[in-house]
Amino acid sequence: MTMDYDDRYFHGKPQNSFHKAMNIPDVVVFPRSQEEVSKIVKSCNEHKVPIVPYGGATSIEGHTLSPNGGICIDMTQMKNIKSLNLEDMDVVVEPGIGWMELNEHLEPYGLFFPLDPGPGATIGGMCATRCSGSLAVRYGTMRDNVINLKVVLANGDIVKTGSRARKSAAGYDLTRLMIGSEGTLGVITEVTLRLQKIPQYSVVAMCNFPTIKDAADVAIATMMSGIQVSRVELMDEVQVRAINLANGKNLPEVPTLMFEFIGTEAYAREQTLIVQKIASEHNGSDFVFAEDSEAKKELWKIRKEALWACFAMKPNFEAMITDVCVPLSRLAELISTSKQELDSSSLVCTVIAHAGDGNFHTVILFEPDQEEQRKEGERLNHFMVHTALAMEAGTCTGEHGVGTGKMKVLLLNLLRLLALLTH
Ligand SMILES: Cc1cc2nc3c(=O)[nH]c(=O)nc-3n(C[C@H](O)[C@H](O)[C@H](O)COP(=O)(O)OP(=O)(O)OC[C@H]3O[C@@H](n4cnc5c(N)ncnc54)[C@H](O)[C@@H]3O)c2cc1C
């Protein structure tokens, strides 16, 4: 436990979000067991002290801020792997372990956990935000990959949401209720995760397009072709420029799609050729692919760190990150409408999409002390949220969650759904 100002300030300030901290926690605690979490929560409940669970602090929407002070429960000391069940292809972990650390541990067994949000994210935080990542198009989101949880409820009681069975029809699905609850229903203290076999072979392909709409159309056509890609990521020309600047690369600065195909060597190559044909029918050019494992790793690392690359264009700026998601068939329309608005803004904005899921982000760069710029960023953000919601089944957040930043738009989102129900 610490009451040191620097520690409290560190835990109270946003690490990866542009939202402002109005307060900091009064105390930061570092529990080492479920029983300790239970005691802390029970005591906070008795004394009506607010609590904020804290994982890797990579969340984007001011999730870990402590607007009312209280206790920050830093879960990163609870990072043990409790059991690895190779024959069941599952693992039981404490919530503070990071997905990257977990995958390092699993690699020698030929297994991996397929959700890849921000580098540094923990399994507890990933459950709490119902995160996705580039591989969700193939393996689903956190909702689909968690088998069972142990959770400390607000009164300190410990509950187990299920068993280790892969499926169960026995009553309410409490696991799914907790996934995405962002620390509001309890503190997750143990997680059983479904694992996947590391693919025998993979090919990473990249292709350039004259417009972002062409690129989005190819992502849609690829999904419609029935090919089970494991990744389809889209970047606009501004994002590629940021990547070039940050990584000393020389990629063509045009809308670009990145794919990953997996399976046997022959199958991965066959899928690559089919998608190459689809791309060429939609004005795609410079279709290149990598099979060397270091080259592939580097490409995905660069993509994963795309957000941070944006600061190479504007070093002292902050990033407002948007996260709308629509049914796949509406993606090209939403992206091109948004892109027109972004291009006509005075701010520098990039587009990055998990295109196979109909989900895209824009990184809107602004100077933190320039209120007009912040307002312009918010205007763009609202424009995209409203446009997505107007597309009947869109959502204001595909994967980042609500946090403190999206509370108001969540209300809009719910009102929109209600309006649809009553028509
Ligand atoms: C560069 C970058 C790339 C990213 N890419 C993606 C992406 O592709 N897909 C994606 O979905 N997200 C992405 N994110 C967002 C972020 O990584 C995810 O939201 C992630 O799931 C947050 O995990 P965390 O451990 O950092 O959680 P934190 O930020 O620590 O916490 C997030 C929320 O979870 C709660 N929480 C934390 N631990 C617990 C617990 N044990 N019990 C209950 N509640 C808890 C917190 O109170 C908070 O509300 C990215 C972020 C960055 C910086």
Coordinates of C-alpha atoms and ligand atoms in Angstrom, one line a residue:
M1 CA 0.0 0.0 0.0
T2 CA 1.2 3.5 -0.7
M3 CA 0.1 7.1 0.1
D4 CA 3.1 8.6 -1.6
Y5 CA 2.0 11.5 -3.8
D6 CA 4.0 10.5 -6.9
D7 CA 2.6 7.0 -6.8
R8 CA -0.9 8.3 -6.4
Y9 CA -0.4 10.9 -9.1
F10 CA 1.0 8.2 -11.5
H11 CA -2.0 5.9 -10.9
G12 CA -4.5 8.8 -11.2
K13 CA -3.3 10.3 -14.4
P14 CA -4.3 9.0 -17.8
Q15 CA -1.5 7.0 -19.4
N16 CA -2.9 6.4 -22.8
S17 CA -5.9 8.7 -23.0
F18 CA -6.5 12.4 -23.6
H19 CA -9.1 12.7 -20.8
K20 CA -8.2 15.0 -18.0
A21 CA -7.7 13.8 -14.4
M22 CA -9.9 15.8 -12.0
N23 CA -8.6 14.0 -8.9
I24 CA -6.1 11.3 -7.8
P25 CA -6.6 8.3 -5.6
D26 CA -6.1 8.8 -1.9
V27 CA -4.3 5.4 -1.6
V28 CA -2.9 2.8 -4.0
V29 CA -2.9 -0.8 -2.9
F30 CA -1.2 -3.8 -4.4
P31 CA -3.0 -7.0 -3.3
R32 CA -1.2 -10.3 -3.8
S33 CA -4.2 -12.6 -3.4
Q34 CA -7.9 -12.9 -3.9
E35 CA -8.4 -12.9 -0.1
E36 CA -6.6 -9.5 0.2
V37 CA -8.8 -8.1 -2.6
S38 CA -11.8 -9.3 -0.8
K39 CA -10.7 -7.7 2.5
I40 CA -10.0 -4.3 0.7
V41 CA -13.3 -4.3 -1.1
K42 CA -15.3 -5.3 2.0
S43 CA -13.7 -2.5 4.0
C44 CA -14.3 0.1 1.2
N45 CA -17.9 -1.0 1.1
E46 CA -18.3 -0.5 4.8
H47 CA -16.8 2.9 4.8
K48 CA -18.3 3.9 1.4
V49 CA -14.9 4.6 -0.2
P50 CA -14.8 4.5 -4.0
I51 CA -12.5 1.8 -5.6
V52 CA -10.9 1.7 -9.1
P53 CA -9.3 -1.6 -10.2
Y54 CA -6.1 -0.9 -12.2
G55 CA -4.4 -3.2 -14.7
G56 CA -2.0 -2.2 -17.5
A57 CA -3.5 1.3 -17.8
T58 CA -3.6 1.0 -21.6
S59 CA -7.3 1.8 -21.8
I60 CA -8.2 4.7 -24.0
E61 CA -11.3 6.3 -22.4
G62 CA -10.0 7.5 -19.0
H63 CA -11.1 4.2 -17.5
T64 CA -8.5 4.2 -14.7
L65 CA -9.1 7.8 -13.5
S66 CA -10.2 8.3 -9.9
P67 CA -12.7 11.3 -10.2
N68 CA -13.8 10.8 -6.6
G69 CA -10.4 9.8 -5.1
G70 CA -10.7 6.7 -3.0
I71 CA -8.6 3.5 -3.4
C72 CA -6.8 2.4 -6.6
I73 CA -6.5 -1.4 -6.5
D74 CA -3.4 -2.1 -8.7
M75 CA -3.7 -5.7 -9.7
T76 CA -0.3 -6.1 -11.3
Q77 CA 1.2 -8.1 -8.4
M78 CA -1.3 -10.9 -9.0
K79 CA 0.2 -12.3 -12.2
N80 CA 0.7 -16.0 -11.6
I81 CA -0.2 -18.8 -14.0
K82 CA -2.2 -21.1 -11.8
S83 CA -2.6 -24.0 -14.2
L84 CA -2.0 -24.8 -17.8
N85 CA -4.2 -27.5 -19.1
L86 CA -2.6 -28.6 -22.3
E87 CA -5.1 -31.3 -23.2
D88 CA -8.1 -28.9 -22.6
M89 CA -6.3 -26.0 -24.3
D90 CA -7.0 -23.7 -21.5
V91 CA -5.1 -21.8 -18.8
V92 CA -6.1 -20.4 -15.4
V93 CA -4.3 -17.1 -14.6
E94 CA -4.4 -14.2 -12.1
P95 CA -5.6 -11.0 -13.7
G96 CA -2.4 -9.0 -13.5
I97 CA -0.5 -11.0 -16.1
G98 CA -0.1 -9.3 -19.5
W99 CA -1.2 -10.9 -22.7
M100 CA 2.3 -10.6 -24.1
E101 CA 3.9 -12.3 -21.0
L102 CA 1.3 -15.0 -21.2
N103 CA 2.1 -15.7 -24.8
E104 CA 5.8 -15.9 -24.1
H105 CA 5.0 -18.6 -21.6
L106 CA 2.7 -20.5 -23.9
E107 CA 4.9 -20.4 -27.0
P108 CA 7.1 -23.5 -26.1
Y109 CA 3.8 -25.5 -25.9
G110 CA 2.7 -24.4 -29.4
L111 CA -0.2 -22.5 -28.0
F112 CA -1.2 -18.8 -27.7
F113 CA -3.9 -16.5 -26.5
P114 CA -5.3 -14.6 -29.5
L115 CA -6.4 -11.3 -28.2
D116 CA -3.9 -8.5 -28.7
P117 CA -5.0 -5.0 -27.5
G118 CA -2.4 -2.4 -26.4
P119 CA 1.1 -3.6 -25.5
G120 CA 1.2 -3.8 -21.6
A121 CA -2.6 -4.7 -21.2
T122 CA -3.4 -7.2 -18.5
I123 CA -5.8 -10.1 -18.8
G124 CA -8.0 -8.6 -16.0
G125 CA -8.2 -5.2 -17.8
M126 CA -8.9 -7.0 -21.1
C127 CA -11.8 -8.9 -19.5
A128 CA -13.1 -5.7 -17.9
T129 CA -13.1 -3.8 -21.2
R130 CA -14.3 -6.7 -23.4
C131 CA -11.3 -5.9 -25.7
S132 CA -10.6 -7.2 -29.1
G133 CA -7.6 -6.5 -31.3
S134 CA -6.4 -7.5 -34.8
L135 CA -7.1 -11.2 -34.4
A136 CA -10.7 -10.8 -33.3
V137 CA -11.9 -11.2 -36.9
R138 CA -10.8 -14.8 -36.7
Y139 CA -11.0 -15.8 -33.0
G140 CA -13.7 -13.4 -31.6
T141 CA -13.4 -10.9 -28.8
M142 CA -12.7 -11.4 -25.1
R143 CA -16.4 -12.3 -24.7
D144 CA -15.7 -15.5 -26.8
N145 CA -12.4 -16.5 -25.2
V146 CA -13.0 -16.4 -21.5
I147 CA -14.4 -19.7 -20.0
N148 CA -14.7 -18.8 -16.3
L149 CA -14.0 -16.0 -13.8
K150 CA -13.5 -15.5 -10.1
V151 CA -14.7 -12.1 -9.0
V152 CA -14.8 -10.2 -5.7
L153 CA -18.2 -8.4 -5.6
A154 CA -18.8 -5.0 -4.1
N155 CA -19.5 -6.4 -0.7
G156 CA -16.4 -8.5 -0.6
D157 CA -18.0 -11.8 -1.5
I158 CA -16.1 -14.1 -3.9
V159 CA -18.0 -15.7 -6.7
K160 CA -17.1 -18.1 -9.4
T161 CA -19.0 -17.5 -12.7
G162 CA -18.8 -21.0 -14.2
S163 CA -16.8 -24.1 -14.5
R164 CA -13.9 -25.1 -16.8
A165 CA -16.3 -26.8 -19.2
R166 CA -16.1 -25.2 -22.7
K167 CA -19.8 -24.7 -22.8
S168 CA -22.7 -24.7 -20.3
A169 CA -26.4 -24.1 -20.5
A170 CA -26.8 -24.1 -16.8
G171 CA -28.6 -20.8 -16.0
Y172 CA -27.6 -17.2 -16.3
D173 CA -24.3 -16.4 -18.1
L174 CA -22.5 -14.5 -15.3
T175 CA -19.2 -14.7 -17.1
R176 CA -20.5 -12.6 -20.0
L177 CA -22.1 -10.2 -17.5
M178 CA -18.7 -9.5 -16.0
I179 CA -16.9 -9.2 -19.3
G180 CA -17.0 -5.5 -20.3
S181 CA -18.2 -4.4 -16.8
E182 CA -15.2 -2.1 -16.5
G183 CA -14.8 -2.7 -12.7
T184 CA -18.3 -1.6 -11.9
L185 CA -19.6 -5.0 -10.9
G186 CA -16.6 -6.4 -9.1
V187 CA -12.8 -7.0 -9.2
I188 CA -11.7 -10.0 -11.3
T189 CA -9.2 -12.1 -9.4
E190 CA -8.9 -15.2 -11.6
V191 CA -9.5 -15.9 -15.3
T192 CA -9.8 -19.2 -17.3
L193 CA -8.9 -18.6 -20.9
R194 CA -9.5 -20.6 -24.0
L195 CA -6.2 -21.1 -25.9
Q196 CA -5.4 -21.6 -29.6
K197 CA -2.8 -23.6 -31.5
I198 CA 0.0 -21.5 -33.0
P199 CA -0.7 -21.8 -36.8
Q200 CA 1.6 -24.0 -38.7
Y201 CA 2.2 -21.4 -41.3
S202 CA 1.3 -17.8 -42.0
V203 CA 1.6 -15.2 -44.8
V204 CA 1.4 -11.5 -44.2
A205 CA 0.3 -9.5 -47.3
M206 CA 0.1 -5.8 -48.0
C207 CA -1.7 -4.0 -50.8
N208 CA -2.1 -0.3 -51.8
F209 CA -5.2 1.5 -53.0
P210 CA -6.0 4.9 -54.6
T211 CA -8.9 5.5 -52.1
I212 CA -9.8 4.4 -48.6
K213 CA -13.2 3.2 -50.0
D214 CA -11.4 0.8 -52.4
A215 CA -9.5 -0.6 -49.5
A216 CA -12.6 -1.0 -47.3
D217 CA -14.4 -2.6 -50.3
V218 CA -11.7 -5.2 -50.6
A219 CA -11.9 -6.0 -46.8
I220 CA -15.6 -6.6 -47.2
A221 CA -15.2 -8.6 -50.4
T222 CA -12.6 -10.8 -48.7
M223 CA -14.9 -11.5 -45.8
M224 CA -17.7 -12.3 -48.2
S225 CA -15.5 -14.7 -50.1
G226 CA -15.6 -17.0 -47.1
I227 CA -11.8 -16.9 -46.7
Q228 CA -11.0 -17.1 -42.9
V229 CA -8.4 -14.4 -42.7
S230 CA -6.8 -14.0 -39.3
R231 CA -6.2 -10.3 -39.7
V232 CA -7.5 -7.5 -42.1
E233 CA -6.1 -4.2 -41.0
L234 CA -6.6 -0.9 -42.9
M235 CA -4.5 2.3 -42.6
D236 CA -5.0 5.5 -44.5
E237 CA -2.2 7.5 -46.1
V238 CA -1.7 9.7 -43.0
Q239 CA -1.2 6.7 -40.7
V240 CA 1.3 5.2 -43.1
R241 CA 3.2 8.5 -43.1
A242 CA 3.3 8.4 -39.3
I243 CA 4.6 4.8 -39.4
N244 CA 7.3 5.8 -42.0
L245 CA 8.4 8.7 -39.8
A246 CA 8.4 6.7 -36.5
N247 CA 10.1 3.6 -37.9
G248 CA 12.4 4.9 -40.6
K249 CA 10.3 3.0 -43.2
N250 CA 9.6 3.9 -46.8
L251 CA 6.1 2.4 -47.3
P252 CA 4.0 4.0 -50.1
E253 CA 1.9 6.7 -48.4
V254 CA -1.5 5.6 -49.7
P255 CA -4.5 3.7 -48.2
T256 CA -3.1 0.3 -47.3
L257 CA -4.5 -3.1 -46.3
M258 CA -2.6 -5.6 -44.2
F259 CA -3.7 -9.2 -44.2
E260 CA -2.6 -12.4 -42.4
F261 CA -3.5 -15.8 -43.8
I262 CA -2.9 -18.9 -41.7
G263 CA -3.1 -22.7 -42.1
T264 CA -0.8 -25.1 -43.9
E265 CA 1.8 -23.6 -46.2
A266 CA -0.3 -24.5 -49.3
Y267 CA -3.6 -23.2 -47.8
A268 CA -2.1 -19.9 -46.6
R269 CA -0.6 -19.3 -50.1
E270 CA -3.8 -20.2 -51.8
Q271 CA -5.8 -17.7 -49.7
T272 CA -3.1 -15.1 -50.5
L273 CA -3.6 -15.6 -54.3
I274 CA -7.4 -15.4 -54.0
V275 CA -7.2 -12.1 -52.1
Q276 CA -4.6 -10.7 -54.5
K277 CA -7.2 -11.3 -57.3
I278 CA -10.0 -9.6 -55.2
A279 CA -7.6 -6.6 -54.6
S280 CA -6.8 -6.3 -58.3
E281 CA -10.5 -6.1 -59.1
H282 CA -10.8 -3.1 -56.8
N283 CA -7.9 -1.0 -58.0
G284 CA -5.4 -2.6 -55.6
S285 CA -1.7 -2.4 -56.6
D286 CA 1.8 -3.4 -55.3
F287 CA 0.5 -6.6 -53.6
V288 CA 3.5 -7.8 -51.6
F289 CA 3.8 -10.5 -49.0
A290 CA 6.2 -11.7 -46.3
E291 CA 6.8 -15.2 -45.1
D292 CA 10.0 -14.7 -43.1
S293 CA 9.0 -14.9 -39.4
E294 CA 11.1 -11.9 -38.3
A295 CA 9.7 -9.7 -41.1
K296 CA 6.2 -10.7 -40.2
K297 CA 6.8 -10.0 -36.5
E298 CA 8.2 -6.6 -37.3
L299 CA 5.2 -5.7 -39.5
W300 CA 2.7 -6.6 -36.8
K301 CA 4.7 -4.8 -34.1
I302 CA 4.7 -1.6 -36.3
R303 CA 1.0 -2.0 -36.8
K304 CA 0.4 -2.5 -33.0
E305 CA 2.3 0.6 -32.2
A306 CA 0.6 2.7 -34.8
L307 CA -1.0 4.9 -32.2
W308 CA 2.4 5.9 -30.7
A309 CA 3.8 6.4 -34.3
C310 CA 1.4 9.3 -34.7
F311 CA 3.4 11.4 -32.2
A312 CA 6.3 11.3 -34.6
M313 CA 4.2 13.7 -36.8
K314 CA 3.3 16.0 -33.9
P315 CA 5.6 15.3 -30.9
N316 CA 3.9 17.4 -28.2
F317 CA 0.3 16.8 -29.2
E318 CA -2.3 14.6 -27.5
A319 CA -4.3 12.0 -29.3
M320 CA -8.1 11.7 -29.3
I321 CA -9.0 8.2 -30.4
T322 CA -12.4 7.2 -31.8
D323 CA -13.8 3.7 -32.0
V324 CA -17.0 3.4 -34.0
C325 CA -18.2 0.0 -35.3
V326 CA -20.9 -0.8 -37.9
P327 CA -22.1 -3.9 -39.6
L328 CA -19.5 -4.9 -42.2
S329 CA -21.7 -3.9 -45.2
R330 CA -21.7 -0.2 -44.0
L331 CA -18.0 0.1 -43.3
A332 CA -16.9 1.5 -46.7
E333 CA -19.6 4.1 -46.6
L334 CA -18.8 5.1 -43.0
I335 CA -15.1 5.3 -43.5
S336 CA -15.3 7.4 -46.7
T337 CA -17.9 9.8 -45.2
S338 CA -15.7 10.2 -42.1
K339 CA -12.5 10.6 -44.1
Q340 CA -14.0 13.5 -46.1
E341 CA -14.8 15.2 -42.8
L342 CA -11.3 14.5 -41.3
D343 CA -9.5 15.7 -44.4
S344 CA -11.3 19.0 -44.4
S345 CA -10.4 19.6 -40.7
S346 CA -7.5 21.8 -39.6
L347 CA -6.3 18.9 -37.4
V348 CA -4.0 16.1 -38.4
C349 CA -6.1 12.8 -38.3
T350 CA -5.2 9.3 -39.1
V351 CA -7.5 6.3 -39.8
I352 CA -6.7 2.7 -38.6
A353 CA -9.4 0.0 -38.9
H354 CA -9.9 -3.6 -37.9
A355 CA -11.7 -3.7 -41.2
G356 CA -12.9 -7.3 -41.1
D357 CA -15.0 -6.4 -38.0
G358 CA -16.4 -3.2 -39.4
N359 CA -14.5 -1.3 -36.6
F360 CA -12.3 1.7 -37.2
H361 CA -10.3 4.2 -35.2
T362 CA -9.2 7.7 -36.0
V363 CA -6.3 9.3 -34.2
I364 CA -7.0 13.0 -33.9
L365 CA -4.0 15.0 -32.9
F366 CA -4.4 18.2 -31.0
E367 CA -2.4 20.6 -28.8
P368 CA -3.6 20.0 -25.2
D369 CA -3.5 23.8 -24.3
Q370 CA -5.5 24.8 -27.4
E371 CA -9.2 24.6 -26.4
E372 CA -10.3 25.3 -30.0
Q373 CA -8.4 22.2 -31.2
R374 CA -9.9 20.0 -28.5
K375 CA -13.3 21.2 -29.5
E376 CA -12.7 20.5 -33.1
G377 CA -11.5 17.0 -32.2
E378 CA -14.7 16.5 -30.2
R379 CA -16.8 17.7 -33.2
L380 CA -15.1 15.1 -35.4
N381 CA -15.6 12.4 -32.8
H382 CA -19.3 13.3 -32.5
F383 CA -19.7 13.4 -36.2
M384 CA -18.5 9.8 -36.5
V385 CA -20.5 8.5 -33.6
H386 CA -23.7 10.1 -35.0
T387 CA -23.0 8.8 -38.5
A388 CA -22.4 5.3 -37.1
L389 CA -25.5 5.4 -34.9
A390 CA -27.6 6.7 -37.8
M391 CA -26.6 3.5 -39.6
E392 CA -29.2 1.6 -37.6
A393 CA -26.9 -0.9 -35.9
G394 CA -23.7 1.0 -35.3
T395 CA -22.1 1.5 -31.9
C396 CA -20.0 4.4 -30.4
T397 CA -17.4 1.8 -29.2
G398 CA -16.4 -1.4 -30.9
E399 CA -13.7 -2.4 -28.4
H400 CA -12.3 0.4 -26.3
G401 CA -15.3 0.6 -23.9
V402 CA -17.0 3.5 -22.1
G403 CA -14.6 4.6 -19.3
T404 CA -15.3 8.1 -18.1
G405 CA -14.9 9.5 -21.6
K406 CA -17.7 7.9 -23.4
M407 CA -20.4 8.1 -20.7
K408 CA -22.4 10.8 -22.6
V409 CA -22.2 9.1 -26.0
L410 CA -23.2 5.8 -24.3
L411 CA -26.5 7.5 -23.4
L412 CA -26.9 8.6 -27.0
N413 CA -26.1 5.0 -28.1
L414 CA -28.8 3.6 -25.8
L415 CA -31.4 6.3 -26.9
R416 CA -30.8 5.4 -30.5
L417 CA -31.4 1.7 -29.7
L418 CA -34.6 2.6 -27.8
A419 CA -35.8 4.7 -30.8
L420 CA -35.3 1.7 -33.1
L421 CA -37.2 -0.5 -30.8
T422 CA -40.2 1.8 -30.6
H423 CA -40.5 2.3 -34.4
Ligands
LIG1 C1 -1.2 1.3 -28.5 C2 -2.5 0.7 -28.1 C3 -3.2 -0.1 -28.9 C4 -4.4 -0.7 -28.5 N1 -5.1 -1.6 -29.3 C5 -6.2 -2.1 -28.9 C6 -6.9 -3.0 -29.8 O1 -6.5 -3.4 -30.9 N2 -8.1 -3.6 -29.3 C7 -8.6 -3.2 -28.1 O2 -9.7 -3.7 -27.8 N3 -8.0 -2.3 -27.3 C8 -6.9 -1.7 -27.7 N4 -6.2 -0.8 -26.9 C9 -6.9 -0.4 -25.6 C10 -6.5 -1.2 -24.3 O3 -5.2 -1.9 -24.6 C11 -7.5 -2.2 -23.9 O4 -8.7 -1.5 -23.5 C12 -7.1 -3.2 -22.8 O5 -8.1 -4.2 -22.7 C13 -7.0 -2.5 -21.4 O6 -6.3 -3.4 -20.5 P1 -5.5 -2.9 -19.3 O7 -4.9 -4.0 -18.5 O8 -4.5 -1.9 -19.7 O9 -6.7 -2.2 -18.4 P2 -6.7 -0.9 -17.6 O10 -6.5 0.3 -18.5 O11 -5.8 -0.9 -16.4 O12 -8.2 -0.9 -17.0 C14 -9.2 -0.8 -17.9 C15 -10.6 -1.0 -17.2 O13 -10.6 -2.3 -16.6 C16 -10.8 -2.2 -15.2 N5 -10.0 -3.3 -14.6 C17 -8.6 -3.5 -14.7 N6 -8.3 -4.6 -14.0 C18 -9.5 -5.1 -13.5 C19 -9.8 -6.3 -12.7 N7 -8.8 -7.2 -12.4 N8 -11.1 -6.5 -12.3 C20 -12.0 -5.6 -12.7 N9 -11.8 -4.5 -13.4 C21 -10.5 -4.3 -13.8 C22 -10.3 -0.8 -14.8 O14 -10.9 -0.3 -13.6 C23 -10.7 0.0 -16.0 O15 -12.1 0.3 -15.9 C24 -5.0 -0.3 -27.3 C25 -4.3 0.6 -26.4 C26 -3.1 1.2 -26.8 C27 -2.4 2.1 -25.9

